[in-house]
Each structure stands twice: as C-alpha cells, then as structure tokens.
PDB file of C-alpha atoms in Angstrom:
ATOM      1  CA  MET A   5      96.748 105.067 116.759  1.00 53.00           C
ATOM      2  CA  ALA A   6      95.594 104.191 113.216  1.00 64.00           C
ATOM      3  CA  SER A   7      92.411 106.267 111.877  1.00 76.00           C
ATOM      4  CA  LYS A   8      89.048 104.391 111.223  1.00 82.00           C
ATOM      5  CA  ARG A   9      89.372 105.212 107.277  1.00 86.00           C
ATOM      6  CA  LEU A  10      93.176 103.255 107.526  1.00 91.00           C
ATOM      7  CA  THR A  11      91.868 100.261 109.333  1.00 91.00           C
ATOM      8  CA  LYS A  12      89.157  99.634 106.464  1.00 92.00           C
ATOM      9  CA  PHE A  13      91.997  98.362 104.426  1.00 94.00           C
ATOM     10  CA  LEU A  14      93.690  96.418 106.693  1.00 94.00           C
ATOM     11  CA  THR A  15      93.490  92.870 105.966  1.00 95.00           C
ATOM     12  CA  THR A  16      95.013  89.233 107.241  1.00 95.00           C
ATOM     13  CA  PRO A  17      98.579  88.231 105.856  1.00 94.00           C
ATOM     14  CA  SER A  18      96.756  85.044 104.630  1.00 93.00           C
ATOM     15  CA  LYS A  19      94.217  87.311 102.303  1.00 94.00           C
ATOM     16  CA  ILE A  20      97.147  89.096 100.675  1.00 94.00           C
ATOM     17  CA  ALA A  21      98.404  85.848  99.707  1.00 92.00           C
ATOM     18  CA  SER A  22      95.186  84.528  98.671  1.00 92.00           C
ATOM     19  CA  ALA A  23      94.778  87.803  96.207  1.00 92.00           C
ATOM     20  CA  LEU A  24      98.150  86.796  94.577  1.00 90.00           C
ATOM     21  CA  GLU A  25      97.380  83.155  94.164  1.00 89.00           C
ATOM     22  CA  TRP A  26      94.178  84.473  92.304  1.00 89.00           C
ATOM     23  CA  ASN A  27      96.207  87.013  90.432  1.00 87.00           C
ATOM     24  CA  LYS A  28      99.381  84.918  89.953  1.00 82.00           C
ATOM     25  CA  LEU A  29      99.826  85.642  85.974  1.00 81.00           C
ATOM     26  CA  ARG A  30      99.243  89.215  85.990  1.00 84.00           C
ATOM     27  CA  ALA A  31      99.448  90.831  89.231  1.00 88.00           C
ATOM     28  CA  SER A  32     102.128  91.559  91.796  1.00 91.00           C
ATOM     29  CA  VAL A  33     102.471  92.544  95.493  1.00 93.00           C
ATOM     30  CA  LEU A  34     104.333  95.449  97.120  1.00 94.00           C
ATOM     31  CA  ALA A  35     106.380  95.169 100.364  1.00 94.00           C
ATOM     32  CA  LEU A  36     106.800  98.039 102.123  1.00 95.00           C
ATOM     33  CA  ASP A  37     109.675  98.628 104.859  1.00 93.00           C
ATOM     34  CA  ILE A  38     109.009 102.476 106.556  1.00 93.00           C
ATOM     35  CA  ARG A  39     112.057 103.589 108.138  1.00 91.00           C
ATOM     36  CA  PRO A  40     112.560 106.690 110.237  1.00 89.00           C
ATOM     37  CA  HIS A  41     114.341 108.612 106.591  1.00 91.00           C
ATOM     38  CA  GLU A  42     112.901 106.110 103.644  1.00 93.00           C
ATOM     39  CA  ILE A  43     110.355 103.577 102.378  1.00 94.00           C
ATOM     40  CA  GLY A  44     112.185 100.459 101.353  1.00 93.00           C
ATOM     41  CA  LEU A  45     110.241  98.801  98.354  1.00 94.00           C
ATOM     42  CA  THR A  46     110.081  95.274  96.833  1.00 92.00           C
ATOM     43  CA  LEU A  47     107.980  94.233  94.094  1.00 92.00           C
ATOM     44  CA  ALA A  48     107.224  90.514  93.807  1.00 89.00           C
ATOM     45  CA  SER A  49     105.252  88.010  91.613  1.00 87.00           C
ATOM     46  CA  HIS A  50     103.735  84.885  92.748  1.00 85.00           C
ATOM     47  CA  PRO A  51     106.766  82.580  93.976  1.00 79.00           C
ATOM     48  CA  GLN A  52     105.430  80.078  91.487  1.00 76.00           C
ATOM     49  CA  CYS A  53     106.157  82.122  88.715  1.00 71.00           C
ATOM     50  CA  GLY A  54     109.817  81.919  89.619  1.00 55.00           C
ATOM     51  CA  THR A  55     112.501  79.463  91.122  1.00 46.00           C
ATOM     52  CA  TYR A  56     113.909  79.148  94.630  1.00 41.00           C
ATOM     53  CA  ALA A  57     116.779  81.208  93.768  1.00 40.00           C
ATOM     54  CA  ASP A  58     114.840  83.796  92.146  1.00 44.00           C
ATOM     55  CA  VAL A  59     111.382  84.324  93.081  1.00 48.00           C
ATOM     56  CA  LEU A  60     110.816  87.070  90.785  1.00 73.00           C
ATOM     57  CA  THR A  61     111.176  89.864  93.238  1.00 81.00           C
ATOM     58  CA  ILE A  62     112.601  93.197  92.373  1.00 87.00           C
ATOM     59  CA  LYS A  63     114.299  95.889  94.912  1.00 89.00           C
ATOM     60  CA  LEU A  64     113.068  99.115  93.927  1.00 91.00           C
ATOM     61  CA  GLU A  65     114.715 102.342  94.632  1.00 92.00           C
ATOM     62  CA  SER A  66     113.735 103.697  98.207  1.00 93.00           C
ATOM     63  CA  LEU A  67     111.310 106.588  98.401  1.00 93.00           C
ATOM     64  CA  PRO A  68     112.778 109.424 100.751  1.00 92.00           C
ATOM     65  CA  LEU A  69     109.998 109.850 103.513  1.00 91.00           C
ATOM     66  CA  THR A  70     109.665 113.520 103.376  1.00 89.00           C
ATOM     67  CA  PHE A  71     107.154 115.249 105.495  1.00 87.00           C
ATOM     68  CA  GLY A  72     104.968 118.832 105.042  1.00 83.00           C
ATOM     69  CA  THR A  73     102.484 120.432 106.831  1.00 82.00           C
ATOM     70  CA  SER A  74      98.492 120.085 106.212  1.00 77.00           C
ATOM     71  CA  GLN A  75      95.889 121.892 108.591  1.00 78.00           C
ATOM     72  CA  ASN A  76      98.801 122.357 111.097  1.00 79.00           C
ATOM     73  CA  LYS A  77      99.511 118.496 111.132  1.00 80.00           C
ATOM     74  CA  LYS A  78     102.666 116.703 110.034  1.00 83.00           C
ATOM     75  CA  VAL A  79     101.746 114.561 106.944  1.00 83.00           C
ATOM     76  CA  VAL A  80     103.849 112.768 104.464  1.00 88.00           C
ATOM     77  CA  ASP A  81     104.604 114.751 101.454  1.00 89.00           C
ATOM     78  CA  SER A  82     102.393 114.269  98.482  1.00 88.00           C
ATOM     79  CA  SER A  83     105.556 113.420  96.085  1.00 91.00           C
ATOM     80  CA  VAL A  84     105.379 110.394  97.883  1.00 92.00           C
ATOM     81  CA  ALA A  85     102.084 109.196  97.311  1.00 91.00           C
ATOM     82  CA  THR A  86     102.365 110.281  93.787  1.00 92.00           C
ATOM     83  CA  GLN A  87     105.113 107.956  93.233  1.00 93.00           C
ATOM     84  CA  LEU A  88     103.659 104.896  94.791  1.00 93.00           C
ATOM     85  CA  GLU A  89     100.353 105.670  92.742  1.00 93.00           C
ATOM     86  CA  GLU A  90     102.894 105.322  89.716  1.00 93.00           C
ATOM     87  CA  ILE A  91     104.307 101.836  90.767  1.00 94.00           C
ATOM     88  CA  VAL A  92     100.667 100.445  91.810  1.00 93.00           C
ATOM     89  CA  ARG A  93      99.258 101.509  88.190  1.00 92.00           C
ATOM     90  CA  SER A  94     102.093 100.066  86.451  1.00 92.00           C
ATOM     91  CA  HIS A  95     102.962  97.016  88.106  1.00 91.00           C
ATOM     92  CA  LYS A  96      99.482  96.114  88.692  1.00 91.00           C
ATOM     93  CA  VAL A  97      99.668  95.936  92.455  1.00 93.00           C
ATOM     94  CA  CYS A  98      97.068  93.834  94.142  1.00 93.00           C
ATOM     95  CA  GLY A  99      98.073  94.135  97.810  1.00 94.00           C
ATOM     96  CA  PHE A 100     100.487  95.499 100.266  1.00 96.00           C
ATOM     97  CA  VAL A 101     102.967  93.643 102.727  1.00 95.00           C
ATOM     98  CA  VAL A 102     104.059  96.350 105.438  1.00 95.00           C
ATOM     99  CA  ASN A 103     106.872  95.540 107.709  1.00 94.00           C
ATOM    100  CA  TRP A 104     105.746  95.659 111.423  1.00 92.00           C
ATOM    101  CA  PRO A 105     108.841  96.586 113.756  1.00 89.00           C
ATOM    102  CA  LEU A 106     107.469  95.233 117.046  1.00 86.00           C
ATOM    103  CA  GLN A 107     109.668  95.723 119.879  1.00 81.00           C
ATOM    104  CA  LYS A 108     111.756  92.587 121.166  1.00 77.00           C
ATOM    105  CA  GLU A 109     109.170  92.420 123.976  1.00 72.00           C
ATOM    106  CA  GLY A 110     106.383  92.266 121.582  1.00 74.00           C
ATOM    107  CA  ARG A 111     104.855  95.463 122.268  1.00 77.00           C
ATOM    108  CA  LEU A 112     104.134  98.599 120.292  1.00 82.00           C
ATOM    109  CA  GLY A 113     106.639 101.326 120.171  1.00 82.00           C
ATOM    110  CA  ALA A 114     107.761 104.363 117.953  1.00 85.00           C
ATOM    111  CA  SER A 115     108.617 102.330 114.995  1.00 87.00           C
ATOM    112  CA  CYS A 116     105.284 100.934 114.839  1.00 89.00           C
ATOM    113  CA  GLY A 117     103.320 104.410 115.528  1.00 90.00           C
ATOM    114  CA  ARG A 118     105.898 105.658 112.664  1.00 91.00           C
ATOM    115  CA  VAL A 119     104.225 102.968 110.450  1.00 93.00           C
ATOM    116  CA  LEU A 120     100.803 103.851 111.041  1.00 93.00           C
ATOM    117  CA  HIS A 121     101.219 107.578 110.473  1.00 92.00           C
ATOM    118  CA  ALA A 122     103.226 107.500 107.389  1.00 93.00           C
ATOM    119  CA  LEU A 123     100.135 105.105 105.825  1.00 94.00           C
ATOM    120  CA  ASP A 124      97.656 107.098 107.063  1.00 92.00           C
ATOM    121  CA  SER A 125      99.163 110.122 105.414  1.00 91.00           C
ATOM    122  CA  ILE A 126      99.693 108.391 102.250  1.00 92.00           C
ATOM    123  CA  LEU A 127      96.007 107.370 102.032  1.00 91.00           C
ATOM    124  CA  GLU A 128      94.902 110.655 102.688  1.00 87.00           C
ATOM    125  CA  GLN A 129      97.399 112.228 100.022  1.00 86.00           C
ATOM    126  CA  SER A 130      96.165 109.841  97.476  1.00 83.00           C
ATOM    127  CA  ALA A 131      92.672 110.629  98.018  1.00 74.00           C
ATOM    128  CA  GLU A 132      92.060 111.455  94.395  1.00 77.00           C
ATOM    129  CA  SER A 133      93.610 108.060  93.297  1.00 80.00           C
ATOM    130  CA  PRO A 134      93.611 105.645  96.267  1.00 86.00           C
ATOM    131  CA  ILE A 135      96.562 103.765  97.170  1.00 91.00           C
ATOM    132  CA  PHE A 136      94.437 101.351  98.975  1.00 93.00           C
ATOM    133  CA  SER A 137      91.060 100.136  97.938  1.00 92.00           C
ATOM    134  CA  PRO A 138      88.786  97.434  99.038  1.00 92.00           C
ATOM    135  CA  HIS A 139      90.529  95.297  96.316  1.00 91.00           C
ATOM    136  CA  ARG A 140      93.983  96.195  97.226  1.00 94.00           C
ATOM    137  CA  LYS A 141      94.411  96.256 101.037  1.00 94.00           C
ATOM    138  CA  PHE A 142      97.566  95.676 103.176  1.00 96.00           C
ATOM    139  CA  CYS A 143      98.597  93.411 105.852  1.00 95.00           C
ATOM    140  CA  LEU A 144     101.443  93.963 108.736  1.00 94.00           C
ATOM    141  CA  TRP A 145     104.094  91.610 108.902  1.00 92.00           C
ATOM    142  CA  ASP A 146     106.396  90.754 111.524  1.00 88.00           C
ATOM    143  CA  GLY A 147     109.531  89.543 109.663  1.00 77.00           C
ATOM    144  CA  ALA A 148     111.295  88.675 112.995  1.00 73.00           C
ATOM    145  CA  HIS A 149     108.846  86.516 114.656  1.00 74.00           C
ATOM    146  CA  VAL A 150     109.034  88.504 117.762  1.00 70.00           C
ATOM    147  CA  GLU A 151     107.841  86.185 120.935  1.00 70.00           C
ATOM    148  CA  MET A 152     104.705  88.183 122.376  1.00 65.00           C
ATOM    149  CA  GLU A 153     104.787  88.561 126.141  1.00 65.00           C
ATOM    150  CA  GLN A 154     102.914  86.427 128.424  1.00 67.00           C
ATOM    151  CA  ASP A 155     100.565  87.294 131.231  1.00 65.00           C
ATOM    152  CA  ASP A 156     101.296  85.930 134.730  1.00 66.00           C
ATOM    153  CA  SER A 157      98.761  83.441 136.494  1.00 70.00           C
ATOM    154  CA  PHE A 158      97.177  86.911 137.920  1.00 67.00           C
ATOM    155  CA  GLY A 159      96.816  88.312 134.318  1.00 67.00           C
ATOM    156  CA  ARG A 160      99.902  90.631 134.762  1.00 66.00           C
ATOM    157  CA  CYS A 161     102.798  91.402 132.241  1.00 63.00           C
ATOM    158  CA  SER A 162     105.362  89.100 133.499  1.00 63.00           C
ATOM    159  CA  LEU A 163     108.138  91.666 132.103  1.00 60.00           C
ATOM    160  CA  TYR A 164     107.245  94.062 134.558  1.00 60.00           C
ATOM    161  CA  GLY A 165     108.773  92.169 137.439  1.00 61.00           C
ATOM    162  CA  THR A 166     111.763  90.941 135.629  1.00 64.00           C
ATOM    163  CA  PRO A 167     115.123  92.294 137.575  1.00 63.00           C
ATOM    164  CA  SER A 168     117.570  94.498 135.701  1.00 60.00           C
ATOM    165  CA  THR A 169     120.206  93.017 134.149  1.00 61.00           C
ATOM    166  CA  GLU A 170     122.301  96.253 134.588  1.00 59.00           C
ATOM    167  CA  ALA A 171     124.907  97.020 137.156  1.00 56.00           C
ATOM    168  CA  HIS A 172     123.310  97.989 140.235  1.00 54.00           C
ATOM    169  CA  ASN A 173     123.049 102.158 140.880  1.00 53.00           C
ATOM    170  CA  GLN A 174     124.722 102.749 137.255  1.00 56.00           C
ATOM    171  CA  TYR A 175     121.871 102.404 135.018  1.00 54.00           C
ATOM    172  CA  VAL A 176     119.072 104.894 134.391  1.00 58.00           C
ATOM    173  CA  HIS A 177     115.988 103.729 132.426  1.00 54.00           C
ATOM    174  CA  LEU A 178     115.310 105.940 129.640  1.00 57.00           C
ATOM    175  CA  ALA A 179     112.069 104.691 127.881  1.00 55.00           C
ATOM    176  CA  SER A 180     112.706 106.920 124.756  1.00 52.00           C
ATOM    177  CA  ILE A 181     116.083 105.002 123.942  1.00 55.00           C
ATOM    178  CA  LYS A 182     115.425 101.483 125.783  1.00 53.00           C
ATOM    179  CA  GLN A 183     112.045 100.870 124.944  1.00 53.00           C
ATOM    180  CA  TYR A 184     109.925 102.971 122.395  1.00 51.00           C
ATOM    181  CA  ASP A 185     112.451 103.343 119.457  1.00 51.00           C
ATOM    182  CA  GLN A 186     114.478 100.220 119.483  1.00 52.00           C
ATOM    183  CA  LYS A 187     116.898  99.110 116.524  1.00 58.00           C
ATOM    184  CA  ARG A 188     116.177  96.360 114.666  1.00 57.00           C
ATOM    185  CA  GLU A 189     117.878  94.407 112.238  1.00 56.00           C
ATOM    186  CA  LYS A 190     116.828  94.896 108.348  1.00 60.00           C
ATOM    187  CA  VAL A 191     114.698  91.731 107.630  1.00 64.00           C
ATOM    188  CA  ASP A 192     113.703  90.431 103.734  1.00 79.00           C
ATOM    189  CA  ILE A 193     109.863  90.599 104.729  1.00 85.00           C
ATOM    190  CA  TRP A 194     108.683  89.367 101.431  1.00 86.00           C
ATOM    191  CA  ASP A 195     111.312  86.240 101.119  1.00 87.00           C
ATOM    192  CA  ASP A 196     109.893  85.280 104.821  1.00 88.00           C
ATOM    193  CA  PHE A 197     106.490  86.052 103.863  1.00 88.00           C
ATOM    194  CA  CYS A 198     106.690  83.201 101.079  1.00 86.00           C
ATOM    195  CA  HIS A 199     108.289  80.957 103.150  1.00 86.00           C
ATOM    196  CA  ASN A 200     105.782  80.903 105.400  1.00 86.00           C
ATOM    197  CA  HIS A 201     102.724  80.951 102.951  1.00 86.00           C
ATOM    198  CA  TRP A 202     104.008  78.663 100.077  1.00 85.00           C
ATOM    199  CA  PRO A 203     106.584  76.482 102.010  1.00 85.00           C
ATOM    200  CA  MET A 204     105.785  73.369  99.850  1.00 80.00           C
ATOM    201  CA  LEU A 205     107.182  75.309  96.590  1.00 74.00           C
ATOM    202  CA  PHE A 206     110.369  76.152  98.534  1.00 68.00           C
ATOM    203  CA  GLU A 207     111.009  72.544  99.777  1.00 72.00           C
ATOM    204  CA  LYS A 208     110.381  71.118  96.366  1.00 60.00           C
ATOM    205  CA  GLU A 209     113.029  73.623  95.034  1.00 57.00           C
ATOM    206  CA  GLN A 210     115.700  72.518  97.902  1.00 57.00           C
ATOM    207  CA  SER A 211     115.118  68.994  97.073  1.00 58.00           C
ATOM    208  CA  LYS A 212     115.644  69.255  93.546  1.00 55.00           C
ATOM    209  CA  SER A 213     118.764  71.213  94.509  1.00 53.00           C
ATOM    210  CA  LYS A 214     120.132  68.555  96.510  1.00 52.00           C
ATOM    211  CA  SER A 215     119.271  65.909  93.992  1.00 53.00           C
ATOM    212  CA  LYS A 216     121.195  67.612  91.352  1.00 52.00           C
ATOM    213  CA  LEU A 217     124.178  67.906  93.874  1.00 49.00           C
ATOM    214  CA  THR A 218     124.046  64.201  94.489  1.00 50.00           C
ATOM    215  CA  ASP A 219     123.757  63.262  90.644  1.00 52.00           C
ATOM    216  CA  ASN A 220     126.886  65.776  90.223  1.00 53.00           C
ATOM    217  CA  LYS A 221     128.853  63.884  92.858  1.00 50.00           C
ATOM    218  CA  LYS A 222     128.044  60.287  91.265  1.00 52.00           C
ATOM    219  CA  ASP A 223     129.781  61.889  87.954  1.00 53.00           C
ATOM    220  CA  VAL A 224     133.305  62.515  89.603  1.00 52.00           C
ATOM    221  CA  VAL A 225     135.174  59.322  89.016  1.00 51.00           C
ATOM    222  CA  PHE A 226     138.197  60.827  90.374  1.00 49.00           C
ATOM    223  CA  ASP A 227     138.214  63.722  93.029  1.00 52.00           C
ATOM    224  CA  ASN A 228     141.007  65.982  94.340  1.00 57.00           C
ATOM    225  CA  GLU A 229     142.409  64.049  96.906  1.00 59.00           C
ATOM    226  CA  TRP A 230     142.813  61.066  94.707  1.00 49.00           C
ATOM    227  CA  LEU A 231     144.731  63.343  92.160  1.00 52.00           C
ATOM    228  CA  ASP A 232     147.163  64.765  94.660  1.00 59.00           C
ATOM    229  CA  ASP A 233     148.061  61.391  95.783  1.00 60.00           C
ATOM    230  CA  PHE A 234     148.740  60.321  92.544  1.00 51.00           C
ATOM    231  CA  ASP A 235     150.940  63.301  91.696  1.00 58.00           C
ATOM    232  CA  GLU A 236     153.003  62.438  94.928  1.00 60.00           C
ATOM    233  CA  ASN A 237     153.768  59.210  93.784  1.00 61.00           C
ATOM    234  CA  ASP A 238     155.048  60.139  90.344  1.00 55.00           C
ATOM    235  CA  GLY A 239     151.670  59.196  88.485  1.00 52.00           C
ATOM    236  CA  PHE A 240     151.841  55.273  90.030  1.00 52.00           C
ATOM    237  CA  MET A 241     148.196  54.165  89.918  1.00 49.00           C
ATOM    238  CA  GLN A 242     147.022  51.087  92.199  1.00 50.00           C
ATOM    239  CA  ALA A 243     145.219  48.219  90.119  1.00 45.00           C
ATOM    240  CA  SER A 244     142.407  49.010  92.535  1.00 42.00           C
ATOM    241  CA  ALA A 245     141.704  52.312  91.660  1.00 45.00           C
ATOM    242  CA  LEU A 246     141.553  50.941  87.661  1.00 45.00           C
TER     243      LEU A 246
END
C-alpha cells in the first residue's frame, strides 16, 4: 500500500499531459519503468516540438535499483534519489509517468507493490529536495492496456469460477509464480501515453508521410518491372510506352 504522503502527489494522466501542454516550450516529463533491479528512464518533451519519427525523447541510462536499511526498514538507496533529483533539476521536469504493471487479469500483484514501495522510498530519501511536489506530480500508466476483470451478476469475480486449462492432476497452482509476479513484455509507455493524449498530432504526421509516398510514386516513370522487361527484350521499347 502507498503511504498517505505519496498519494498526495498522485494525479491523473490527463493532468500530467495538461502540465506539459502549459509548459511545452520549457519543461519535460520523465517516464519511469521500475523493474526489480533497475529503473528505466525516458526523458521527453511535448510531442508538438518534434515529429512523428522523433518526438524529442531521450532514453537515459537506467538507474540501478539498490536498497539499504533505515529504521529497520528496507528502503531505496539515497544515491537513487540523488540522481533523480539531478535529472529533475537539469531538465526542468514538470511531471512523471510511471509504468503501472497490472497483472493480465487486471489485478495488482508484486510488480505494482514494488513500484509503490520504490516511489515511497524515493520520496522519503529526497526529503530535503523533494522529487514530487504539488507542482510536479506523477501518474500511473498501464501501457499494456490490460482489461479489468468483470464481476458476474451477483457481484462476484468471474475469474474465480473459470476452470483451469492445465492438464488434470498434473498442475499445482503456485500464486507466487502464476499470479503475484507475472512476467510482462517491455512497453514504451511514453510513446503509448503520447498516442493516447495527442492522437491528432500523430494522425497529421502519418497523413503527411503517406502523401509524400504517393508523390514519390507519381515521379517514377519506369519501374523496376518495366526495366527488367526492357532488358529481356534487348532494349526494344514498345511505342505505347513512349
């Protein structure tokens, strides 16, 4: 569970997008992908400042996620918070998009708990120069767009009544492996975040790319197939082609 102190700085994805919209020319957003042993970092400007192919994103070197002990609690090492503080200050970060690794059933598991624990520890370690603030909040973003589990007509979780697909009497369910800590494919959360909050910008760029391809095709007088046929006929050119 996240602490009350951390939840003060949790906001909706649309508000992070709005903050970047207001500060598009002078600020950036930092996307965090918190994994068991490292934190993936993507620094990004407003997509309108770039192009479809290059949305002004920089893949920074991942931070090793190391831990120490404070007051008999396992906490993230202070060096992690220090490095994040430097990135925030140097690049005028106005918000964070944090990967939210839901399970394939839409439930919270060990991966989500790891994310909250890491964020809470980082906030605690950066008390002198807080990474999160009322003007620099974070949102949780599920880049895989996992479908949430549905309740049945009696308000019960429908998944609990689903029969196992494993071979009968040859399967032992281990929640620690099958449920709480599922492996997930890596997702570019910032790219997905951009496509969901600024779809019109990408549609315009795609239409421009298609129009350029169409114009280039119009400029081709003799294609490769015609040239091959020309060579096979010893350079004989039909009058219809002239």
